[in-house]
Amino acid sequence: MKLVFLGPPGAGKGTQAGDVARHFGVPHISTGDMFRAAIGGRTPTGLRAKAFIDAGELVPDAVVIDMVRERLAQDDCANGYLLDGFPRTVEQADALADIAGPDRVVYIAVADQPLLKRLTGRRVCADCKGTFHISRLADEKVCPDCGGALIHRSDDQEETIKARLAAYHSQTSPLIDYYKDKGILRTVDGAMAQDQVRVQILAALESEA
Ligand code: AP5
Ligand code: MG
């Protein structure tokens, strides 16, 4: 199964991706996570991407496409992939079609209004990569699943979130019609509770698998 998760910042792509990827036996590939790892490792890609990410802007297409092309060539992608956060422009979508186009694209739809609160309150585990919201954490610093340290992403500040949302609307949202026209888009209501979102995603994919 070759899957893409599409949706605005904070829609719940990362929250849902781990379980869904395990369900289909494919790797969860988040371009945002890859850039954060590259920045942490001070690689050339990380150093190029950092200024764009800090500003809430998209990293240039050529950089992202090369990174994804290399990742999809690895052995664990033999049975497919779950891409989270890629493609984000029509140029990236065209490039993915040339590499190995998706079977299905899940669009996790959420209006802008709740996203700011979701993102300013997000915490991510440095060890298991679990995603949480402070409203459901007893301790904002400790992962309830594995005990690892919880991190507040540097781009989860109000001004940067607004820039990310603007980039989503101008550059990424055209992909909704792009994949609708190909007949492979499935839309789920991302404003529902997390468990219900997962049920909707699996139902949308299994009914046709
Ligand atoms: P990336 O890391 O991909 O960030 P993003 O797209 O902005 O998406 P997020 O990770 O913020 O949101 P999410 O949908 O994963 O939400 P989550 O599940 O965590 O990219 C970061 C940056 O890297 C970009 O800005 C760009 O600069 C660069 N980049 C990456 N890919 C690129 C590309 N292809 N091209 C160019 N540049 C690229 O959930 C968020 C919060 O909501 C959590 O607190 C969670 O607990 C909560 N939550 C989740 N689901 C629910 C629910 N159903 N109800 C209530 N709360 C919920
Ligand atoms: Mg994410």
PDB file of C-alpha atoms and ligand atoms in Angstrom:
ATOM      1  CA  MET A   1       0.000   0.000   0.000  1.00  0.00           C
ATOM      2  CA  LYS A   2       1.370   3.406  -0.995  1.00  0.00           C
ATOM      3  CA  LEU A   3      -0.291   6.051   1.149  1.00  0.00           C
ATOM      4  CA  VAL A   4      -0.082   9.818   1.561  1.00  0.00           C
ATOM      5  CA  PHE A   5      -1.490  11.779   4.518  1.00  0.00           C
ATOM      6  CA  LEU A   6      -2.493  15.291   3.484  1.00  0.00           C
ATOM      7  CA  GLY A   7      -3.741  17.997   5.825  1.00  0.00           C
ATOM      8  CA  PRO A   8      -2.915  21.303   7.486  1.00  0.00           C
ATOM      9  CA  PRO A   9      -0.351  21.680  10.279  1.00  0.00           C
ATOM     10  CA  GLY A  10      -1.882  20.106  13.389  1.00  0.00           C
ATOM     11  CA  ALA A  11      -4.491  18.049  11.510  1.00  0.00           C
ATOM     12  CA  GLY A  12      -3.253  14.881  13.222  1.00  0.00           C
ATOM     13  CA  LYS A  13      -1.089  13.376  10.465  1.00  0.00           C
ATOM     14  CA  GLY A  14       1.704  12.339  12.827  1.00  0.00           C
ATOM     15  CA  THR A  15      -0.722  11.253  15.563  1.00  0.00           C
ATOM     16  CA  GLN A  16      -2.464   8.806  13.229  1.00  0.00           C
ATOM     17  CA  ALA A  17       0.438   7.714  11.041  1.00  0.00           C
ATOM     18  CA  GLY A  18       2.197   5.257  13.367  1.00  0.00           C
ATOM     19  CA  ASP A  19      -0.793   2.937  13.879  1.00  0.00           C
ATOM     20  CA  VAL A  20      -1.946   3.133  10.272  1.00  0.00           C
ATOM     21  CA  ALA A  21       1.573   2.397   8.945  1.00  0.00           C
ATOM     22  CA  ARG A  22       1.849  -0.636  11.283  1.00  0.00           C
ATOM     23  CA  HIS A  23      -1.572  -1.815  10.154  1.00  0.00           C
ATOM     24  CA  PHE A  24      -0.455  -1.902   6.518  1.00  0.00           C
ATOM     25  CA  GLY A  25       3.116  -3.033   7.240  1.00  0.00           C
ATOM     26  CA  VAL A  26       4.760  -0.003   5.615  1.00  0.00           C
ATOM     27  CA  PRO A  27       7.221   2.575   7.006  1.00  0.00           C
ATOM     28  CA  HIS A  28       5.939   5.908   8.343  1.00  0.00           C
ATOM     29  CA  ILE A  29       7.984   8.578   6.557  1.00  0.00           C
ATOM     30  CA  SER A  30       7.591  12.136   7.857  1.00  0.00           C
ATOM     31  CA  THR A  31       9.593  14.725   5.934  1.00  0.00           C
ATOM     32  CA  GLY A  32       9.299  17.079   8.934  1.00  0.00           C
ATOM     33  CA  ASP A  33      10.858  14.397  11.195  1.00  0.00           C
ATOM     34  CA  MET A  34      13.597  13.784   8.607  1.00  0.00           C
ATOM     35  CA  PHE A  35      14.447  17.504   8.531  1.00  0.00           C
ATOM     36  CA  ARG A  36      14.464  17.748  12.341  1.00  0.00           C
ATOM     37  CA  ALA A  37      16.840  14.749  12.500  1.00  0.00           C
ATOM     38  CA  ALA A  38      19.042  16.355   9.811  1.00  0.00           C
ATOM     39  CA  ILE A  39      19.115  19.646  11.728  1.00  0.00           C
ATOM     40  CA  GLY A  40      20.036  17.780  14.932  1.00  0.00           C
ATOM     41  CA  GLY A  41      22.819  15.967  13.063  1.00  0.00           C
ATOM     42  CA  ARG A  42      24.010  19.196  11.410  1.00  0.00           C
ATOM     43  CA  THR A  43      23.993  17.578   7.961  1.00  0.00           C
ATOM     44  CA  PRO A  44      24.129  19.755   4.786  1.00  0.00           C
ATOM     45  CA  THR A  45      20.391  19.111   4.199  1.00  0.00           C
ATOM     46  CA  GLY A  46      19.610  20.104   7.778  1.00  0.00           C
ATOM     47  CA  LEU A  47      21.644  23.278   7.558  1.00  0.00           C
ATOM     48  CA  ARG A  48      19.844  24.250   4.306  1.00  0.00           C
ATOM     49  CA  ALA A  49      16.398  23.483   5.696  1.00  0.00           C
ATOM     50  CA  LYS A  50      16.695  25.162   9.087  1.00  0.00           C
ATOM     51  CA  ALA A  51      16.033  28.788   8.076  1.00  0.00           C
ATOM     52  CA  PHE A  52      12.906  27.805   6.126  1.00  0.00           C
ATOM     53  CA  ILE A  53      11.505  25.682   8.957  1.00  0.00           C
ATOM     54  CA  ASP A  54      12.216  28.387  11.552  1.00  0.00           C
ATOM     55  CA  ALA A  55      10.305  30.884   9.350  1.00  0.00           C
ATOM     56  CA  GLY A  56       7.359  28.493   8.852  1.00  0.00           C
ATOM     57  CA  GLU A  57       8.057  28.357   5.109  1.00  0.00           C
ATOM     58  CA  LEU A  58       8.361  25.326   2.872  1.00  0.00           C
ATOM     59  CA  VAL A  59      11.844  23.983   2.189  1.00  0.00           C
ATOM     60  CA  PRO A  60      12.652  24.302  -1.571  1.00  0.00           C
ATOM     61  CA  ASP A  61      11.191  21.497  -3.688  1.00  0.00           C
ATOM     62  CA  ALA A  62      14.530  20.247  -5.032  1.00  0.00           C
ATOM     63  CA  VAL A  63      15.878  19.621  -1.515  1.00  0.00           C
ATOM     64  CA  VAL A  64      12.760  17.736  -0.346  1.00  0.00           C
ATOM     65  CA  ILE A  65      12.350  15.714  -3.539  1.00  0.00           C
ATOM     66  CA  ASP A  66      15.966  14.469  -3.458  1.00  0.00           C
ATOM     67  CA  MET A  67      15.602  13.493   0.205  1.00  0.00           C
ATOM     68  CA  VAL A  68      12.350  11.565  -0.418  1.00  0.00           C
ATOM     69  CA  ARG A  69      13.688   9.889  -3.559  1.00  0.00           C
ATOM     70  CA  GLU A  70      16.627   8.497  -1.541  1.00  0.00           C
ATOM     71  CA  ARG A  71      14.373   7.386   1.308  1.00  0.00           C
ATOM     72  CA  LEU A  72      11.898   5.572  -0.978  1.00  0.00           C
ATOM     73  CA  ALA A  73      14.790   3.643  -2.567  1.00  0.00           C
ATOM     74  CA  GLN A  74      15.496   1.905   0.759  1.00  0.00           C
ATOM     75  CA  ASP A  75      14.569  -1.756   1.241  1.00  0.00           C
ATOM     76  CA  ASP A  76      11.825  -1.187   3.815  1.00  0.00           C
ATOM     77  CA  CYS A  77       9.737   0.609   1.156  1.00  0.00           C
ATOM     78  CA  ALA A  78       9.449  -2.536  -0.997  1.00  0.00           C
ATOM     79  CA  ASN A  79       5.802  -3.008   0.070  1.00  0.00           C
ATOM     80  CA  GLY A  80       4.897   0.661  -0.005  1.00  0.00           C
ATOM     81  CA  TYR A  81       5.035   3.673   2.287  1.00  0.00           C
ATOM     82  CA  LEU A  82       3.016   6.080   4.385  1.00  0.00           C
ATOM     83  CA  LEU A  83       4.204   9.590   3.543  1.00  0.00           C
ATOM     84  CA  ASP A  84       3.291  12.227   6.161  1.00  0.00           C
ATOM     85  CA  GLY A  85       3.909  15.815   5.057  1.00  0.00           C
ATOM     86  CA  PHE A  86       4.955  15.018   1.480  1.00  0.00           C
ATOM     87  CA  PRO A  87       4.021  16.044  -1.174  1.00  0.00           C
ATOM     88  CA  ARG A  88       3.252  19.645  -0.241  1.00  0.00           C
ATOM     89  CA  THR A  89       3.363  21.304  -3.675  1.00  0.00           C
ATOM     90  CA  VAL A  90       2.203  20.298  -7.147  1.00  0.00           C
ATOM     91  CA  GLU A  91       5.861  20.000  -8.182  1.00  0.00           C
ATOM     92  CA  GLN A  92       6.467  17.510  -5.343  1.00  0.00           C
ATOM     93  CA  ALA A  93       3.315  15.568  -6.295  1.00  0.00           C
ATOM     94  CA  ASP A  94       4.459  15.333  -9.921  1.00  0.00           C
ATOM     95  CA  ALA A  95       7.886  14.124  -8.749  1.00  0.00           C
ATOM     96  CA  LEU A  96       6.284  11.480  -6.499  1.00  0.00           C
ATOM     97  CA  ALA A  97       4.195  10.240  -9.432  1.00  0.00           C
ATOM     98  CA  ASP A  98       7.449   9.658 -11.338  1.00  0.00           C
ATOM     99  CA  ILE A  99       9.096   7.822  -8.403  1.00  0.00           C
ATOM    100  CA  ALA A 100       6.179   5.676  -7.131  1.00  0.00           C
ATOM    101  CA  GLY A 101       2.791   7.397  -7.046  1.00  0.00           C
ATOM    102  CA  PRO A 102       0.352   6.754  -4.166  1.00  0.00           C
ATOM    103  CA  ASP A 103      -2.565   4.296  -4.284  1.00  0.00           C
ATOM    104  CA  ARG A 104      -4.574   6.419  -1.857  1.00  0.00           C
ATOM    105  CA  VAL A 105      -4.335   9.924  -0.372  1.00  0.00           C
ATOM    106  CA  VAL A 106      -6.042  10.488   2.980  1.00  0.00           C
ATOM    107  CA  TYR A 107      -6.996  14.130   3.471  1.00  0.00           C
ATOM    108  CA  ILE A 108      -7.431  14.842   7.189  1.00  0.00           C
ATOM    109  CA  ALA A 109      -9.705  17.893   7.098  1.00  0.00           C
ATOM    110  CA  VAL A 110      -9.711  20.375  10.010  1.00  0.00           C
ATOM    111  CA  ALA A 111     -10.697  24.068   9.910  1.00  0.00           C
ATOM    112  CA  ASP A 112      -8.028  26.590  10.958  1.00  0.00           C
ATOM    113  CA  GLN A 113      -9.646  27.609  14.211  1.00  0.00           C
ATOM    114  CA  PRO A 114      -8.650  24.629  16.468  1.00  0.00           C
ATOM    115  CA  LEU A 115      -5.197  24.202  14.936  1.00  0.00           C
ATOM    116  CA  LEU A 116      -3.454  27.033  16.774  1.00  0.00           C
ATOM    117  CA  LYS A 117      -4.472  25.597  20.150  1.00  0.00           C
ATOM    118  CA  ARG A 118      -3.507  22.074  19.107  1.00  0.00           C
ATOM    119  CA  LEU A 119      -0.036  23.180  18.008  1.00  0.00           C
ATOM    120  CA  THR A 120       0.874  25.606  20.783  1.00  0.00           C
ATOM    121  CA  GLY A 121      -0.001  22.795  23.247  1.00  0.00           C
ATOM    122  CA  ARG A 122       1.703  19.954  21.382  1.00  0.00           C
ATOM    123  CA  ARG A 123       4.525  17.980  23.002  1.00  0.00           C
ATOM    124  CA  VAL A 124       6.521  15.266  21.215  1.00  0.00           C
ATOM    125  CA  CYS A 125       8.549  12.504  22.871  1.00  0.00           C
ATOM    126  CA  ALA A 126      12.266  12.659  22.028  1.00  0.00           C
ATOM    127  CA  ASP A 127      12.534   8.859  22.387  1.00  0.00           C
ATOM    128  CA  CYS A 128       9.383   7.100  21.110  1.00  0.00           C
ATOM    129  CA  LYS A 129       8.217  10.105  18.981  1.00  0.00           C
ATOM    130  CA  GLY A 130       4.714   9.885  20.505  1.00  0.00           C
ATOM    131  CA  THR A 131       2.610  13.037  20.062  1.00  0.00           C
ATOM    132  CA  PHE A 132       0.569  14.524  22.922  1.00  0.00           C
ATOM    133  CA  HIS A 133      -1.339  17.633  23.942  1.00  0.00           C
ATOM    134  CA  ILE A 134      -0.715  19.345  27.267  1.00  0.00           C
ATOM    135  CA  SER A 135      -4.445  19.215  28.039  1.00  0.00           C
ATOM    136  CA  ARG A 136      -4.117  15.429  28.389  1.00  0.00           C
ATOM    137  CA  LEU A 137      -0.734  15.243  30.141  1.00  0.00           C
ATOM    138  CA  ALA A 138      -0.213  14.887  33.882  1.00  0.00           C
ATOM    139  CA  ASP A 139       3.407  16.051  33.432  1.00  0.00           C
ATOM    140  CA  GLU A 140       4.307  18.313  30.471  1.00  0.00           C
ATOM    141  CA  LYS A 141       7.913  17.111  30.482  1.00  0.00           C
ATOM    142  CA  VAL A 142       7.641  13.303  30.704  1.00  0.00           C
ATOM    143  CA  CYS A 143       6.259  10.935  28.047  1.00  0.00           C
ATOM    144  CA  PRO A 144       3.342   8.944  29.528  1.00  0.00           C
ATOM    145  CA  ASP A 145       4.146   5.999  27.217  1.00  0.00           C
ATOM    146  CA  CYS A 146       7.898   5.519  27.634  1.00  0.00           C
ATOM    147  CA  GLY A 147       9.139   8.028  30.234  1.00  0.00           C
ATOM    148  CA  GLY A 148      11.239   9.914  27.633  1.00  0.00           C
ATOM    149  CA  ALA A 149      11.652  13.700  27.581  1.00  0.00           C
ATOM    150  CA  LEU A 150       8.824  15.671  25.955  1.00  0.00           C
ATOM    151  CA  ILE A 151       9.848  18.427  23.538  1.00  0.00           C
ATOM    152  CA  HIS A 152       8.057  21.628  22.516  1.00  0.00           C
ATOM    153  CA  ARG A 153       8.850  22.009  18.796  1.00  0.00           C
ATOM    154  CA  SER A 154      10.591  25.318  18.011  1.00  0.00           C
ATOM    155  CA  ASP A 155       8.145  25.994  15.126  1.00  0.00           C
ATOM    156  CA  ASP A 156       5.122  25.597  17.429  1.00  0.00           C
ATOM    157  CA  GLN A 157       5.127  29.310  18.329  1.00  0.00           C
ATOM    158  CA  GLU A 158       2.087  31.383  17.388  1.00  0.00           C
ATOM    159  CA  GLU A 159       3.728  33.550  14.683  1.00  0.00           C
ATOM    160  CA  THR A 160       5.424  30.561  13.022  1.00  0.00           C
ATOM    161  CA  ILE A 161       2.204  28.533  13.122  1.00  0.00           C
ATOM    162  CA  LYS A 162       0.404  31.358  11.293  1.00  0.00           C
ATOM    163  CA  ALA A 163       3.105  31.338   8.591  1.00  0.00           C
ATOM    164  CA  ARG A 164       2.823  27.528   8.279  1.00  0.00           C
ATOM    165  CA  LEU A 165      -0.952  27.779   7.867  1.00  0.00           C
ATOM    166  CA  ALA A 166      -0.535  30.446   5.173  1.00  0.00           C
ATOM    167  CA  ALA A 167       1.968  28.226   3.331  1.00  0.00           C
ATOM    168  CA  TYR A 168      -0.464  25.317   3.582  1.00  0.00           C
ATOM    169  CA  HIS A 169      -3.361  27.283   2.090  1.00  0.00           C
ATOM    170  CA  SER A 170      -1.374  28.808  -0.768  1.00  0.00           C
ATOM    171  CA  GLN A 171       0.942  25.942  -1.724  1.00  0.00           C
ATOM    172  CA  THR A 172      -0.421  22.630  -0.382  1.00  0.00           C
ATOM    173  CA  SER A 173      -4.229  22.839  -0.454  1.00  0.00           C
ATOM    174  CA  PRO A 174      -4.287  22.698  -4.320  1.00  0.00           C
ATOM    175  CA  LEU A 175      -3.268  19.045  -3.882  1.00  0.00           C
ATOM    176  CA  ILE A 176      -6.788  18.259  -2.609  1.00  0.00           C
ATOM    177  CA  ASP A 177      -8.195  18.821  -6.114  1.00  0.00           C
ATOM    178  CA  TYR A 178      -5.057  17.357  -7.720  1.00  0.00           C
ATOM    179  CA  TYR A 179      -5.710  13.976  -6.060  1.00  0.00           C
ATOM    180  CA  LYS A 180      -9.515  14.265  -6.226  1.00  0.00           C
ATOM    181  CA  ASP A 181      -9.171  14.524 -10.002  1.00  0.00           C
ATOM    182  CA  LYS A 182      -7.147  11.287  -9.995  1.00  0.00           C
ATOM    183  CA  GLY A 183      -9.938   9.540  -8.028  1.00  0.00           C
ATOM    184  CA  ILE A 184      -7.665   8.469  -5.143  1.00  0.00           C
ATOM    185  CA  LEU A 185      -8.513  11.098  -2.476  1.00  0.00           C
ATOM    186  CA  ARG A 186     -10.368   9.966   0.654  1.00  0.00           C
ATOM    187  CA  THR A 187     -11.463  12.675   3.097  1.00  0.00           C
ATOM    188  CA  VAL A 188     -11.852  12.127   6.847  1.00  0.00           C
ATOM    189  CA  ASP A 189     -13.143  14.544   9.488  1.00  0.00           C
ATOM    190  CA  GLY A 190     -10.050  15.384  11.545  1.00  0.00           C
ATOM    191  CA  ALA A 191     -12.055  17.472  14.023  1.00  0.00           C
ATOM    192  CA  MET A 192     -13.412  14.322  15.642  1.00  0.00           C
ATOM    193  CA  ALA A 193     -11.730  12.569  18.594  1.00  0.00           C
ATOM    194  CA  GLN A 194      -8.431  10.819  17.790  1.00  0.00           C
ATOM    195  CA  ASP A 195      -9.863   7.284  18.018  1.00  0.00           C
ATOM    196  CA  GLN A 196     -12.725   8.185  15.716  1.00  0.00           C
ATOM    197  CA  VAL A 197     -10.336   9.720  13.192  1.00  0.00           C
ATOM    198  CA  ARG A 198      -8.351   6.448  13.150  1.00  0.00           C
ATOM    199  CA  VAL A 199     -11.546   4.411  12.625  1.00  0.00           C
ATOM    200  CA  GLN A 200     -12.535   6.665   9.711  1.00  0.00           C
ATOM    201  CA  ILE A 201      -9.097   6.322   8.078  1.00  0.00           C
ATOM    202  CA  LEU A 202      -9.039   2.526   8.336  1.00  0.00           C
ATOM    203  CA  ALA A 203     -12.633   2.269   7.125  1.00  0.00           C
ATOM    204  CA  ALA A 204     -11.881   4.504   4.129  1.00  0.00           C
ATOM    205  CA  LEU A 205      -8.849   2.404   3.176  1.00  0.00           C
ATOM    206  CA  GLU A 206     -10.040  -1.109   4.021  1.00  0.00           C
ATOM    207  CA  SER A 207     -13.305  -0.855   2.149  1.00  0.00           C
ATOM    208  CA  GLU A 208     -11.297  -0.762  -1.064  1.00  0.00           C
ATOM    209  CA  ALA A 209      -8.095  -2.629  -0.207  1.00  0.00           C
TER     210      ALA A 209
HETATM  211  P1  AP5 B   1       5.959  18.903   9.634  1.00  0.00           P
HETATM  212  O1  AP5 B   1       6.700  18.354  10.755  1.00  0.00           O
HETATM  213  O2  AP5 B   1       5.407  17.998   8.599  1.00  0.00           O
HETATM  214  O3  AP5 B   1       4.804  19.845  10.208  1.00  0.00           O
HETATM  215  P2  AP5 B   1       3.308  20.172   9.703  1.00  0.00           P
HETATM  216  O4  AP5 B   1       2.895  19.744   8.359  1.00  0.00           O
HETATM  217  O5  AP5 B   1       3.193  21.618   9.966  1.00  0.00           O
HETATM  218  O6  AP5 B   1       2.440  19.240  10.469  1.00  0.00           O
HETATM  219  P3  AP5 B   1       2.473  19.001  11.995  1.00  0.00           P
HETATM  220  O7  AP5 B   1       3.505  17.954  12.310  1.00  0.00           O
HETATM  221  O8  AP5 B   1       2.586  20.304  12.718  1.00  0.00           O
HETATM  222  O9  AP5 B   1       0.976  18.464  12.223  1.00  0.00           O
HETATM  223  P4  AP5 B   1       0.387  17.010  12.273  1.00  0.00           P
HETATM  224  O10 AP5 B   1      -0.734  16.954  11.289  1.00  0.00           O
HETATM  225  O11 AP5 B   1       1.429  15.942  12.198  1.00  0.00           O
HETATM  226  O12 AP5 B   1      -0.283  17.040  13.739  1.00  0.00           O
HETATM  227  P5  AP5 B   1      -0.010  16.128  15.026  1.00  0.00           P
HETATM  228  O13 AP5 B   1      -0.449  14.719  14.749  1.00  0.00           O
HETATM  229  O14 AP5 B   1       1.374  16.317  15.533  1.00  0.00           O
HETATM  230  O15 AP5 B   1       6.869  19.974   8.853  1.00  0.00           O
HETATM  231  C1  AP5 B   1       7.596  20.942   9.569  1.00  0.00           C
HETATM  232  C2  AP5 B   1       8.314  21.868   8.598  1.00  0.00           C
HETATM  233  O16 AP5 B   1       9.239  21.108   7.788  1.00  0.00           O
HETATM  234  C3  AP5 B   1       7.419  22.586   7.583  1.00  0.00           C
HETATM  235  O17 AP5 B   1       6.854  23.771   8.110  1.00  0.00           O
HETATM  236  C4  AP5 B   1       8.401  22.856   6.440  1.00  0.00           C
HETATM  237  O18 AP5 B   1       9.206  23.946   6.741  1.00  0.00           O
HETATM  238  C5  AP5 B   1       9.277  21.596   6.448  1.00  0.00           C
HETATM  239  N1  AP5 B   1       8.743  20.549   5.557  1.00  0.00           N
HETATM  240  C6  AP5 B   1       8.308  19.306   5.921  1.00  0.00           C
HETATM  241  N2  AP5 B   1       7.881  18.622   4.842  1.00  0.00           N
HETATM  242  C7  AP5 B   1       8.061  19.449   3.761  1.00  0.00           C
HETATM  243  C8  AP5 B   1       7.783  19.323   2.376  1.00  0.00           C
HETATM  244  N3  AP5 B   1       7.245  18.204   1.858  1.00  0.00           N
HETATM  245  N4  AP5 B   1       8.085  20.365   1.579  1.00  0.00           N
HETATM  246  C9  AP5 B   1       8.630  21.489   2.063  1.00  0.00           C
HETATM  247  N5  AP5 B   1       8.903  21.695   3.370  1.00  0.00           N
HETATM  248  C10 AP5 B   1       8.613  20.674   4.222  1.00  0.00           C
HETATM  249  O19 AP5 B   1      -1.072  16.761  16.051  1.00  0.00           O
HETATM  250  C11 AP5 B   1      -0.952  18.114  16.487  1.00  0.00           C
HETATM  251  C12 AP5 B   1      -1.555  18.284  17.902  1.00  0.00           C
HETATM  252  O20 AP5 B   1      -2.950  18.025  17.849  1.00  0.00           O
HETATM  253  C13 AP5 B   1      -0.987  17.322  18.960  1.00  0.00           C
HETATM  254  O21 AP5 B   1      -0.888  18.001  20.178  1.00  0.00           O
HETATM  255  C14 AP5 B   1      -2.019  16.203  19.041  1.00  0.00           C
HETATM  256  O22 AP5 B   1      -2.053  15.600  20.331  1.00  0.00           O
HETATM  257  C15 AP5 B   1      -3.317  16.970  18.753  1.00  0.00           C
HETATM  258  N6  AP5 B   1      -4.331  16.163  18.074  1.00  0.00           N
HETATM  259  C16 AP5 B   1      -4.142  15.268  17.078  1.00  0.00           C
HETATM  260  N7  AP5 B   1      -5.318  14.732  16.669  1.00  0.00           N
HETATM  261  C17 AP5 B   1      -6.287  15.338  17.419  1.00  0.00           C
HETATM  262  C18 AP5 B   1      -7.721  15.220  17.451  1.00  0.00           C
HETATM  263  N8  AP5 B   1      -8.388  14.377  16.641  1.00  0.00           N
HETATM  264  N9  AP5 B   1      -8.402  15.990  18.349  1.00  0.00           N
HETATM  265  C19 AP5 B   1      -7.733  16.836  19.165  1.00  0.00           C
HETATM  266  N10 AP5 B   1      -6.384  17.003  19.184  1.00  0.00           N
HETATM  267  C20 AP5 B   1      -5.662  16.255  18.309  1.00  0.00           C
HETATM  268 MG    MG B   2       3.535  15.936  12.047  1.00  0.00          MG
END
